[in-house]
């Protein structure tokens, strides 16, 4: 996406990013912070979150916050407590990037272990339901809030061996569309983004033999992420956006 970014385009915005210790989420945290946002870094590996935190502070961007949370094991109460802490500390939430996700293992459908299916659904779908549900009241306190789900081409068309991952991305699209319709006359907008093939650990796990130099980097796809978090996208609701189009 071609989006000409004005400096400080996210100034004074409070944005929570799941899975912000690595890959696309890490890059989004750095890019949004550079544009003036205060980032709430959520993830399961504290050392990775701390490294992103340090990089933001060293650059003189707004001081972020860290929320260590494993989306696999977190309970509804954990999300409600987190939402209360965010409300007490920041008052509002202007942006929520639901980015964390796992691949599972590519294999024939008939061989997917139940436990793996549940793990992918828990992290990629169920945790997003609990997060959004808990955060809706604090998102409603912002003048305009953007909730961005992370989709995939596999959330639009199923493909052999991508079993639970593909089904989880269809569910993500469905969740986004239900919310976008339900909140159409509100100040909260809901969209999904398909990063497209991007050089990260997840991509390397899926395509170990691929030459990563042929892929976009997380930094390359940030214009679309910035657009969807910035006020320029107010009025865009219920859309599926391809970052590499
Ligand atoms: P990645 O490099 O593997 O990063 C995934 C992030 O999610 C990591 O920060 C990881 O934390 C976090 N995460 C995983 N399980 C978690 C859990 N249980 N609790 C909390 N955090 C957890 O993958 P990526 O490529 O950046 O993927 C980001 C999103 O883009 C995913 O939703 C993916 O499906 C989607 N996507 C990626 C591509 C691509 O080509 N890369 C294409 C289409 C869609 P740890 O580092 O601590 O494990």
XYZ file of N, CA and C and ligand atoms in Angstrom:
783
model
N 0.844 -1.198 0.000
C 0.000 0.000 0.000
C 0.880 1.249 0.000
N 0.523 2.193 -0.864
C 1.222 3.477 -0.873
C 0.502 4.427 0.074
N 1.124 4.773 1.162
C 0.487 5.696 2.114
C 1.547 6.693 2.539
N 1.340 7.939 2.201
C 2.353 8.931 2.572
C 2.094 9.370 4.011
N 3.089 9.104 4.839
C 2.915 9.245 6.282
C 3.362 10.627 6.727
N 2.453 11.322 7.396
C 2.841 12.612 7.981
C 3.606 12.318 9.266
N 4.627 13.114 9.613
C 5.353 12.841 10.855
C 4.410 12.888 12.060
N 4.693 12.080 13.029
C 3.908 12.039 14.268
C 2.434 11.716 14.038
N 2.192 10.870 13.055
C 0.811 10.589 12.664
C 0.014 9.857 13.758
N 0.726 9.242 14.722
C 0.025 8.536 15.807
C 0.253 9.224 17.161
N 0.601 10.502 17.117
C 0.901 11.243 18.353
C -0.245 11.116 19.372
N 0.136 10.835 20.610
C -0.798 10.737 21.745
C -1.733 9.530 21.683
N -1.518 8.631 20.746
C -2.383 7.440 20.710
C -1.788 6.343 21.589
N -2.680 5.636 22.281
C -2.290 4.476 23.091
C -2.687 3.234 22.288
N -1.683 2.409 21.974
C -1.946 1.257 21.091
C -1.384 -0.019 21.709
N -2.233 -1.024 21.839
C -1.788 -2.332 22.345
C -1.517 -3.260 21.149
N -0.371 -3.930 21.187
C -0.003 -4.863 20.106
C 0.281 -6.225 20.723
N -0.439 -7.261 20.281
C -0.156 -8.610 20.785
C 0.974 -9.225 19.945
N 1.809 -9.985 20.617
C 2.943 -10.604 19.918
C 3.927 -9.560 19.435
N 4.230 -8.586 20.307
C 5.074 -7.463 19.867
C 6.550 -7.678 20.167
N 6.923 -8.891 20.556
C 8.342 -9.164 20.831
C 9.110 -9.634 19.614
N 8.401 -9.994 18.550
C 9.095 -10.589 17.399
C 8.312 -10.307 16.119
N 8.970 -10.528 14.992
C 8.306 -10.512 13.693
C 7.591 -9.204 13.378
N 6.402 -9.343 12.805
C 5.636 -8.176 12.346
C 5.199 -7.312 13.538
N 4.821 -7.955 14.650
C 4.373 -7.201 15.829
C 5.485 -6.334 16.406
N 6.696 -6.870 16.417
C 7.846 -6.101 16.911
C 8.063 -4.867 16.031
N 8.028 -5.086 14.723
C 8.227 -3.957 13.806
C 7.109 -2.936 13.959
N 5.871 -3.408 14.112
C 4.750 -2.475 14.285
C 4.948 -1.636 15.550
N 5.448 -2.264 16.609
C 5.678 -1.517 17.858
C 6.691 -0.391 17.620
N 7.773 -0.705 16.924
C 8.813 0.307 16.666
C 8.273 1.408 15.739
N 7.571 0.988 14.689
C 7.063 1.970 13.702
C 6.010 2.878 14.337
N 5.102 2.300 15.110
C 4.048 3.117 15.730
C 4.656 4.061 16.779
N 5.640 3.558 17.531
C 6.281 4.409 18.549
C 7.013 5.566 17.873
N 7.677 5.275 16.761
C 8.388 6.341 16.032
C 7.407 7.422 15.575
N 6.163 7.008 15.315
C 5.135 7.964 14.881
C 4.392 8.585 16.052
N 4.925 8.428 17.266
C 4.399 9.167 18.413
C 3.463 8.403 19.326
N 3.187 7.131 19.023
C 2.247 6.381 19.868
C 2.931 5.824 21.113
N 2.150 5.692 22.169
C 2.592 4.958 23.365
C 2.134 3.517 23.184
N 3.090 2.594 23.205
C 2.782 1.202 22.880
C 2.671 0.355 24.143
N 1.619 -0.441 24.200
C 1.496 -1.474 25.232
C 1.945 -2.770 24.569
N 3.109 -3.247 25.024
C 3.741 -4.425 24.417
C 3.228 -5.672 25.118
N 2.446 -6.490 24.399
C 1.913 -7.722 25.006
C 2.552 -8.928 24.317
N 3.018 -9.864 25.130
C 3.605 -11.082 24.571
C 3.930 -12.065 25.668
N 4.451 -13.220 25.236
C 4.712 -14.269 26.234
C 6.178 -14.366 26.626
N 7.099 -13.789 25.830
C 8.522 -13.901 26.144
C 9.031 -12.537 26.611
N 9.174 -12.405 27.935
C 9.448 -11.091 28.524
C 10.755 -10.508 27.992
N 11.793 -11.352 27.810
C 13.087 -10.826 27.345
C 12.934 -10.138 25.989
N 12.102 -10.687 25.122
C 11.899 -10.072 23.800
C 11.160 -8.733 23.938
N 10.167 -8.703 24.817
C 9.413 -7.457 25.030
C 10.336 -6.383 25.605
N 11.214 -6.806 26.523
C 12.148 -5.842 27.137
C 13.121 -5.280 26.109
N 13.530 -6.111 25.156
C 14.448 -5.628 24.115
C 13.756 -4.564 23.250
N 12.475 -4.775 22.932
C 11.728 -3.786 22.141
C 11.540 -2.513 22.976
N 11.210 -2.707 24.243
C 11.045 -1.579 25.172
C 12.310 -0.718 25.173
N 13.464 -1.376 25.333
C 14.732 -0.642 25.406
C 14.994 0.117 24.108
N 14.705 -0.513 22.987
C 14.956 0.141 21.695
C 14.083 1.397 21.542
N 12.846 1.308 21.988
C 11.939 2.470 21.909
C 12.460 3.606 22.792
N 12.848 3.257 24.018
C 13.320 4.285 24.958
C 14.625 4.909 24.451
N 15.545 4.063 23.957
C 16.826 4.584 23.437
C 16.617 5.573 22.299
N 15.561 5.374 21.524
C 15.292 6.283 20.403
C 14.571 7.559 20.843
N 14.205 7.629 22.116
C 13.543 8.835 22.623
C 12.065 8.891 22.253
N 11.469 7.767 21.875
C 10.044 7.728 21.552
C 9.255 7.549 22.855
N 7.915 7.717 22.831
C 7.141 7.646 24.087
C 7.390 6.331 24.840
N 7.502 6.453 26.154
C 7.825 5.281 26.987
C 6.699 4.239 26.895
N 7.037 3.015 26.491
C 5.991 1.990 26.362
C 5.676 1.316 27.701
N 4.749 0.382 27.678
C 4.436 -0.453 28.850
C 4.522 -1.914 28.406
N 4.825 -2.789 29.362
C 4.933 -4.219 29.046
C 3.818 -4.996 29.757
N 3.115 -5.833 29.011
C 2.125 -6.744 29.603
C 2.541 -8.174 29.252
N 3.168 -8.887 30.200
C 3.521 -10.279 29.906
C 2.268 -11.151 30.004
N 1.898 -11.783 28.918
C 0.693 -12.624 28.937
C 0.847 -13.727 27.901
N 0.621 -14.966 28.344
C 0.627 -16.092 27.413
C -0.810 -16.324 26.963
N -1.083 -16.056 25.700
C -2.456 -16.148 25.191
C -2.987 -17.580 25.219
N -2.094 -18.514 25.396
C -2.512 -19.919 25.479
C -3.197 -20.219 26.805
N -2.632 -19.675 27.900
C -3.135 -20.076 29.212
C -3.973 -19.020 29.909
N -4.036 -17.797 29.355
C -4.712 -16.703 30.061
C -6.209 -16.986 30.206
N -6.755 -16.574 31.343
C -8.188 -16.776 31.608
C -8.943 -15.468 31.336
N -10.257 -15.537 31.310
C -11.048 -14.327 31.084
C -10.715 -13.276 32.142
N -10.492 -13.728 33.383
C -10.181 -12.777 34.456
C -8.855 -12.047 34.181
N -7.877 -12.766 33.631
C -6.603 -12.111 33.294
C -6.843 -10.938 32.331
N -7.720 -11.151 31.337
C -7.977 -10.090 30.351
C -8.743 -8.926 30.989
N -9.693 -9.258 31.875
C -10.477 -8.201 32.526
C -9.558 -7.367 33.425
N -8.664 -8.043 34.161
C -7.717 -7.316 35.024
C -6.804 -6.434 34.177
N -6.343 -6.961 33.041
C -5.477 -6.184 32.163
C -6.205 -4.934 31.650
N -7.458 -5.102 31.258
C -8.235 -3.963 30.758
C -8.396 -2.909 31.849
N -8.617 -3.355 33.098
C -8.760 -2.393 34.209
C -7.458 -1.632 34.429
N -6.330 -2.343 34.330
C -5.032 -1.681 34.517
C -4.810 -0.642 33.418
N -5.149 -0.995 32.181
C -4.971 -0.052 31.063
C -5.856 1.174 31.283
N -7.080 0.930 31.707
C -7.996 2.055 31.930
C -7.469 2.969 33.044
N -6.958 2.332 34.126
C -6.455 3.138 35.253
C -5.207 3.922 34.840
N -4.346 3.309 34.035
C -3.073 3.956 33.695
C -3.207 4.968 32.562
N -4.016 4.630 31.547
C -4.051 5.464 30.337
C -5.417 6.124 30.098
N -6.484 5.593 30.678
C -7.817 6.191 30.497
C -8.528 5.703 29.245
N -7.780 5.562 28.145
C -8.396 5.132 26.882
C -7.465 4.165 26.162
N -8.011 3.488 25.155
C -7.188 2.704 24.236
C -7.612 3.122 22.823
N -6.646 3.659 22.057
C -6.963 4.154 20.707
C -6.765 3.095 19.633
N -5.928 2.104 19.936
C -5.639 1.114 18.902
C -5.355 -0.246 19.498
N -5.804 -1.280 18.794
C -5.537 -2.660 19.212
C -5.135 -3.431 17.963
N -3.867 -3.864 17.919
C -3.394 -4.697 16.807
C -3.308 -6.140 17.295
N -4.250 -6.956 16.822
C -4.295 -8.375 17.195
C -3.393 -9.101 16.199
N -2.154 -9.273 16.595
C -1.117 -9.763 15.681
C -0.595 -11.149 16.037
N -0.528 -11.470 17.338
C 0.072 -12.750 17.750
C -0.641 -13.905 17.057
N 0.144 -14.879 16.646
C -0.464 -16.040 16.005
C 0.530 -17.178 15.919
N 0.008 -18.393 15.833
C 0.874 -19.564 15.653
C 0.399 -20.355 14.443
N 1.332 -21.132 13.927
C 1.102 -21.864 12.683
C 0.579 -23.278 12.929
N 0.988 -23.886 14.064
C 0.775 -25.330 14.199
C 1.768 -26.026 13.279
N 1.426 -27.214 12.820
C 2.304 -27.950 11.900
C 1.524 -28.251 10.634
N 2.131 -28.004 9.479
C 1.443 -28.313 8.228
C 1.386 -29.832 8.063
N 0.183 -30.370 7.951
C 0.032 -31.824 7.822
C -1.378 -32.150 7.327
N -1.582 -33.393 6.853
C -2.915 -33.767 6.379
C -3.958 -33.606 7.482
N -5.158 -33.191 7.082
C -6.217 -32.886 8.046
C -6.470 -34.059 8.993
N -6.479 -35.265 8.449
C -6.782 -36.454 9.255
C -5.725 -36.779 10.286
N -4.595 -36.092 10.219
C -3.502 -36.367 11.170
C -3.268 -35.231 12.173
N -4.173 -34.242 12.191
C -3.973 -33.132 13.145
C -4.318 -33.620 14.557
N -3.356 -33.571 15.497
C -3.694 -33.978 16.867
C -4.680 -32.977 17.478
N -5.616 -33.485 18.258
C -6.630 -32.606 18.858
C -5.977 -31.470 19.650
N -4.904 -31.818 20.354
C -4.244 -30.817 21.200
C -3.677 -29.660 20.365
N -3.145 -30.008 19.191
C -2.585 -28.955 18.327
C -3.700 -28.069 17.765
N -4.803 -28.704 17.365
C -5.960 -27.944 16.876
C -6.408 -26.944 17.951
N -6.522 -27.454 19.195
C -6.992 -26.586 20.287
C -6.018 -25.445 20.555
N -4.721 -25.734 20.468
C -3.713 -24.701 20.738
C -3.804 -23.572 19.708
N -3.911 -23.950 18.427
C -3.992 -22.939 17.364
C -5.269 -22.115 17.533
N -6.373 -22.783 17.816
C -7.648 -22.063 17.986
C -7.609 -21.166 19.229
N -6.971 -21.655 20.284
C -6.891 -20.874 21.522
C -6.125 -19.559 21.295
N -4.956 -19.677 20.665
C -4.096 -18.500 20.492
C -4.624 -17.599 19.365
N -5.012 -18.200 18.246
C -5.369 -17.392 17.077
C -6.805 -16.873 17.107
N -7.682 -17.535 17.861
C -9.102 -17.141 17.815
C -9.669 -16.816 19.208
N -9.619 -17.805 20.103
C -10.316 -17.641 21.386
C -9.739 -16.479 22.200
N -8.421 -16.353 22.207
C -7.807 -15.261 22.981
C -8.222 -13.903 22.417
N -8.458 -13.834 21.107
C -8.866 -12.554 20.496
C -10.277 -12.191 20.930
N -11.138 -13.216 21.036
C -12.502 -12.990 21.542
C -12.431 -12.398 22.954
N -11.612 -13.031 23.823
C -11.535 -12.566 25.214
C -10.888 -11.177 25.313
N -9.872 -10.943 24.495
C -9.193 -9.640 24.513
C -10.136 -8.516 24.084
N -10.786 -8.738 22.937
C -11.678 -7.694 22.420
C -12.822 -7.459 23.397
N -13.396 -8.551 23.913
C -14.526 -8.425 24.843
C -14.122 -7.575 26.053
N -12.940 -7.868 26.605
C -12.496 -7.134 27.800
C -12.157 -5.682 27.480
N -11.661 -5.429 26.261
C -11.149 -4.087 25.949
C -12.189 -3.164 25.312
N -13.360 -3.699 24.928
C -14.365 -2.847 24.271
C -14.686 -1.579 25.086
N -14.895 -1.682 26.417
C -15.242 -0.458 27.165
C -14.149 0.616 27.113
N -12.882 0.203 27.153
C -11.811 1.211 27.153
C -11.545 1.704 25.723
N -11.824 0.871 24.721
C -11.750 1.331 23.318
C -12.848 2.375 23.066
N -14.009 2.174 23.688
C -15.137 3.101 23.487
C -14.858 4.474 24.095
N -13.862 4.554 24.969
C -13.538 5.853 25.596
C -12.679 6.731 24.692
N -12.098 6.149 23.639
C -11.283 6.955 22.717
C -12.199 7.735 21.771
N -11.718 8.878 21.260
C -12.532 9.637 20.288
C -12.825 8.755 19.079
N -11.753 8.069 18.609
C -11.880 7.104 17.509
C -10.914 5.980 17.811
N -11.365 4.733 17.732
C -10.463 3.610 18.005
C -10.426 2.676 16.805
N -9.231 2.093 16.592
C -9.048 1.151 15.484
C -8.657 -0.214 16.027
N -9.433 -1.235 15.680
C -9.089 -2.612 16.042
C -8.726 -3.336 14.750
N -7.495 -3.852 14.720
C -6.987 -4.465 13.490
C -6.649 -5.930 13.750
N -7.402 -6.804 13.096
C -7.146 -8.250 13.174
C -6.110 -8.625 12.116
N -5.345 -9.693 12.381
C -4.373 -10.146 11.385
C -4.891 -11.394 10.698
N -5.091 -11.248 9.407
C -5.649 -12.329 8.612
C -4.553 -12.966 7.766
N -4.941 -13.570 6.685
C -4.016 -14.265 5.787
C -4.810 -14.612 4.539
N -4.126 -14.854 3.439
C -4.822 -15.355 2.256
C -5.533 -16.661 2.575
N -5.005 -17.376 3.581
C -5.595 -18.662 3.984
C -6.870 -18.473 4.797
N -7.205 -17.237 5.114
C -8.481 -16.926 5.766
C -9.558 -16.613 4.747
N -9.184 -16.634 3.483
C -10.127 -16.369 2.391
C -10.341 -17.604 1.531
N -9.274 -18.409 1.424
C -9.366 -19.641 0.623
C -8.552 -20.721 1.315
N -9.208 -21.820 1.671
C -8.518 -22.915 2.354
C -7.531 -23.609 1.434
N -6.517 -24.225 2.047
C -5.519 -24.936 1.237
C -5.079 -26.205 1.965
N -4.785 -27.257 1.185
C -4.347 -28.539 1.761
C -3.247 -28.330 2.783
N -3.314 -29.067 3.848
C -2.284 -29.188 4.890
C -2.186 -27.976 5.836
N -2.926 -26.892 5.546
C -2.850 -25.709 6.418
C -3.936 -25.764 7.496
N -4.596 -26.911 7.634
C -5.657 -27.213 8.597
C -6.063 -26.133 9.578
N -5.592 -26.270 10.809
C -6.083 -25.406 11.891
C -5.751 -23.938 11.610
N -4.577 -23.659 11.071
C -4.178 -22.260 10.816
C -5.178 -21.603 9.869
N -5.463 -22.273 8.756
C -6.381 -21.697 7.774
C -7.770 -21.485 8.388
N -8.263 -22.477 9.107
C -9.594 -22.354 9.728
C -9.587 -21.215 10.753
N -8.486 -21.065 11.478
C -8.405 -19.988 12.487
C -8.454 -18.614 11.829
N -7.890 -18.495 10.631
C -7.905 -17.186 9.954
C -9.295 -16.894 9.359
N -10.017 -17.949 8.906
C -11.424 -17.744 8.512
C -12.221 -17.227 9.712
N -11.976 -17.804 10.884
C -12.699 -17.378 12.093
C -12.350 -15.932 12.444
N -11.084 -15.589 12.243
C -10.648 -14.205 12.511
C -11.400 -13.235 11.611
N -11.511 -13.578 10.330
C -12.267 -12.739 9.390
C -13.717 -12.602 9.854
N -14.294 -13.724 10.284
C -15.686 -13.715 10.734
C -15.876 -12.821 11.952
N -14.926 -12.917 12.904
C -15.026 -12.099 14.125
C -14.971 -10.613 13.762
N -14.040 -10.290 12.865
C -13.901 -8.895 12.437
C -15.216 -8.403 11.808
N -15.813 -9.225 10.931
C -17.018 -8.783 10.222
C -18.215 -8.619 11.164
N -18.347 -9.542 12.124
C -19.446 -9.437 13.099
C -19.308 -8.130 13.891
N -18.090 -7.869 14.374
C -17.860 -6.661 15.184
C -18.053 -5.395 14.347
N -17.549 -5.412 13.117
C -17.667 -4.225 12.258
C -19.138 -3.895 12.027
N -19.953 -4.923 11.849
C -21.380 -4.695 11.611
C -22.061 -4.200 12.888
N -21.721 -4.852 14.004
C -22.359 -4.512 15.278
C -22.005 -3.085 15.723
N -20.801 -2.648 15.411
C -20.316 -1.336 15.870
C -20.278 -0.305 14.738
N -21.038 -0.561 13.672
C -20.959 0.309 12.487
C -21.266 1.768 12.824
N -22.159 1.990 13.800
C -22.519 3.378 14.134
C -21.827 3.840 15.401
N -20.603 3.386 15.593
C -19.873 3.747 16.817
C -18.557 4.418 16.441
N -17.760 4.699 17.450
C -16.452 5.324 17.214
C -15.346 4.274 17.061
N -15.713 2.991 17.133
C -14.698 1.931 16.991
C -14.822 1.305 15.607
N -13.699 1.227 14.890
C -13.713 0.555 13.585
C -12.927 -0.748 13.673
N -13.357 -1.734 12.907
C -12.742 -3.073 12.921
C -12.380 -3.449 11.492
N -11.134 -3.797 11.269
C -10.687 -4.229 9.945
C -9.710 -5.380 10.113
N -9.376 -6.026 8.987
C -8.342 -7.056 9.053
C -7.285 -6.750 8.009
N -6.065 -7.211 8.327
C -4.952 -6.995 7.405
C -4.324 -8.343 7.075
N -4.022 -8.520 5.805
C -3.244 -9.681 5.379
C -1.837 -9.179 5.065
N -0.844 -9.558 5.916
C 0.507 -9.032 5.672
C 1.072 -9.480 4.340
N 0.630 -10.632 3.829
C 1.270 -11.222 2.655
C 2.588 -11.856 3.071
N 3.243 -12.590 2.143
C 4.475 -13.293 2.503
C 5.529 -12.336 3.056
N 5.931 -12.548 4.298
C 6.825 -11.615 4.993
C 7.872 -12.407 5.759
N 9.111 -11.952 5.685
C 10.217 -12.703 6.286
C 10.182 -12.623 7.828
N 9.668 -13.693 8.454
C 9.620 -13.819 9.915
C 9.859 -15.292 10.251
N 9.931 -15.571 11.556
C 10.122 -16.973 11.981
C 8.948 -17.847 11.540
N 7.745 -17.284 11.619
C 6.556 -18.065 11.230
C 6.642 -18.466 9.758
N 7.024 -17.527 8.922
C 7.132 -17.806 7.485
C 8.218 -18.861 7.225
N 9.340 -18.754 7.936
C 10.425 -19.713 7.722
C 10.007 -21.117 8.150
N 9.176 -21.194 9.203
C 8.686 -22.517 9.630
C 7.802 -23.133 8.543
N 7.006 -22.287 7.885
C 6.088 -22.809 6.856
C 6.824 -23.144 5.560
N 7.847 -22.343 5.228
C 8.570 -22.510 3.954
C 10.071 -22.527 4.223
N 10.593 -23.612 4.840
C 12.004 -23.610 5.249
C 12.999 -23.497 4.088
N 12.605 -23.908 2.898
C 13.565 -23.914 1.778
C 13.540 -22.615 0.970
N 12.666 -21.696 1.339
C 12.488 -20.477 0.555
C 13.670 -19.520 0.721
N 13.993 -18.790 -0.341
C 15.032 -17.753 -0.249
C 14.387 -16.503 0.361
N 14.755 -16.197 1.598
C 14.068 -15.108 2.310
C 14.320 -13.744 1.665
N 15.358 -13.670 0.837
C 15.657 -12.377 0.190
C 14.571 -11.988 -0.829
N 13.747 -12.970 -1.211
C 12.677 -12.671 -2.174
C 11.438 -12.099 -1.461
N 11.456 -12.086 -0.140
C 10.261 -11.695 0.625
C 10.316 -10.242 1.078
N 9.160 -9.672 1.340
C 9.094 -8.377 2.031
C 9.602 -8.563 3.453
N 10.164 -7.515 4.006
C 10.499 -7.509 5.432
C 9.298 -6.916 6.183
N 9.240 -7.132 7.517
C 8.159 -6.480 8.268
C 8.143 -4.955 8.058
N 9.320 -4.336 7.928
C 9.352 -2.875 7.727
C 8.684 -2.486 6.403
N 8.838 -3.319 5.376
C 8.271 -2.997 4.055
C 6.744 -2.866 4.090
N 6.097 -3.615 4.986
C 4.621 -3.651 4.954
C 3.979 -2.670 5.942
N 4.804 -1.863 6.606
C 4.257 -0.975 7.644
C 3.332 0.138 7.138
N 3.468 0.626 5.877
C 2.527 1.687 5.473
C 1.065 1.300 5.667
N 0.685 0.080 5.322
C -0.723 -0.320 5.472
C -1.117 -0.370 6.953
N -0.211 -0.848 7.798
C -0.492 -0.905 9.239
C -0.675 0.516 9.792
N 0.196 1.416 9.348
C 0.107 2.796 9.837
C -1.210 3.437 9.398
N -1.551 3.226 8.132
C -2.789 3.804 7.612
C -3.983 3.351 8.458
N -4.030 2.056 8.758
C -5.207 1.518 9.453
C -5.262 1.936 10.916
N -4.135 2.341 11.491
C -4.124 2.850 12.876
C -4.323 4.364 12.920
N -3.994 5.039 11.817
C -4.046 6.507 11.819
C -5.480 7.002 11.593
N -5.719 8.268 11.960
C -7.062 8.838 11.791
C -7.473 8.917 10.321
N -6.502 8.828 9.400
C -6.840 8.838 7.970
C -7.767 7.685 7.589
N -7.775 6.617 8.381
C -8.642 5.471 8.033
C -9.985 5.504 8.771
N -10.275 6.614 9.463
C -11.612 6.722 10.086
C -12.656 6.597 8.963
N -13.652 5.776 9.177
C -14.664 5.552 8.121
C -14.433 4.239 7.396
N -13.207 3.691 7.514
C -12.941 2.360 6.941
C -13.328 1.342 7.997
N -14.299 0.521 7.701
C -14.818 -0.433 8.697
C -15.255 -1.709 8.002
N -14.848 -2.855 8.560
C -15.274 -4.139 7.997
C -14.502 -4.536 6.753
N -13.331 -3.927 6.544
C -12.565 -4.205 5.319
C -11.442 -5.215 5.563
N -11.128 -5.965 4.522
C -9.966 -6.871 4.483
C -8.926 -6.192 3.591
N -7.777 -5.857 4.158
C -6.785 -5.064 3.413
C -5.523 -5.903 3.222
N -5.019 -5.912 2.009
C -3.767 -6.630 1.740
C -2.605 -5.649 1.805
N -1.681 -5.906 2.726
C -0.588 -4.946 2.960
C 0.341 -4.828 1.756
N 0.407 -5.883 0.953
C 1.355 -5.846 -0.169
C 0.688 -5.531 -1.503
N -0.586 -5.083 -1.480
C -1.261 -4.711 -2.741
C -0.847 -3.320 -3.162
P 6.263 -14.580 14.357
O 7.509 -13.898 13.915
O 6.279 -16.031 14.678
O 5.665 -13.748 15.565
C 4.499 -14.172 16.249
C 4.370 -13.419 17.544
O 3.251 -13.954 18.269
C 5.605 -13.567 18.433
O 5.889 -12.345 19.067
C 5.138 -14.610 19.451
O 5.778 -14.529 20.708
C 3.659 -14.230 19.587
N 2.919 -15.336 20.203
C 2.809 -16.607 19.743
N 2.124 -17.354 20.622
C 1.822 -16.548 21.683
C 1.158 -16.752 22.908
N 0.695 -17.959 23.281
N 1.018 -15.698 23.752
C 1.511 -14.490 23.430
N 2.172 -14.238 22.277
C 2.321 -15.257 21.406
O 5.127 -14.443 13.213
P 4.742 -13.248 12.217
O 5.013 -13.728 10.858
O 5.276 -11.945 12.687
O 3.140 -13.291 12.386
C 2.371 -12.218 12.871
C 0.950 -12.398 12.367
O 0.926 -12.305 10.941
C 0.339 -13.772 12.689
O -1.016 -13.602 13.048
C 0.442 -14.530 11.377
O -0.543 -15.522 11.266
C 0.226 -13.407 10.385
N 0.730 -13.659 9.020
C 2.072 -13.733 8.780
C 2.517 -13.933 7.472
C 3.987 -14.014 7.149
O 4.331 -14.285 5.979
N 4.885 -13.781 8.089
C 1.584 -14.051 6.424
C 0.219 -13.975 6.705
C -0.202 -13.761 8.025
P 7.179 -15.302 20.981
O 8.178 -14.634 20.083
O 7.396 -15.064 22.405
O 6.933 -16.730 20.598
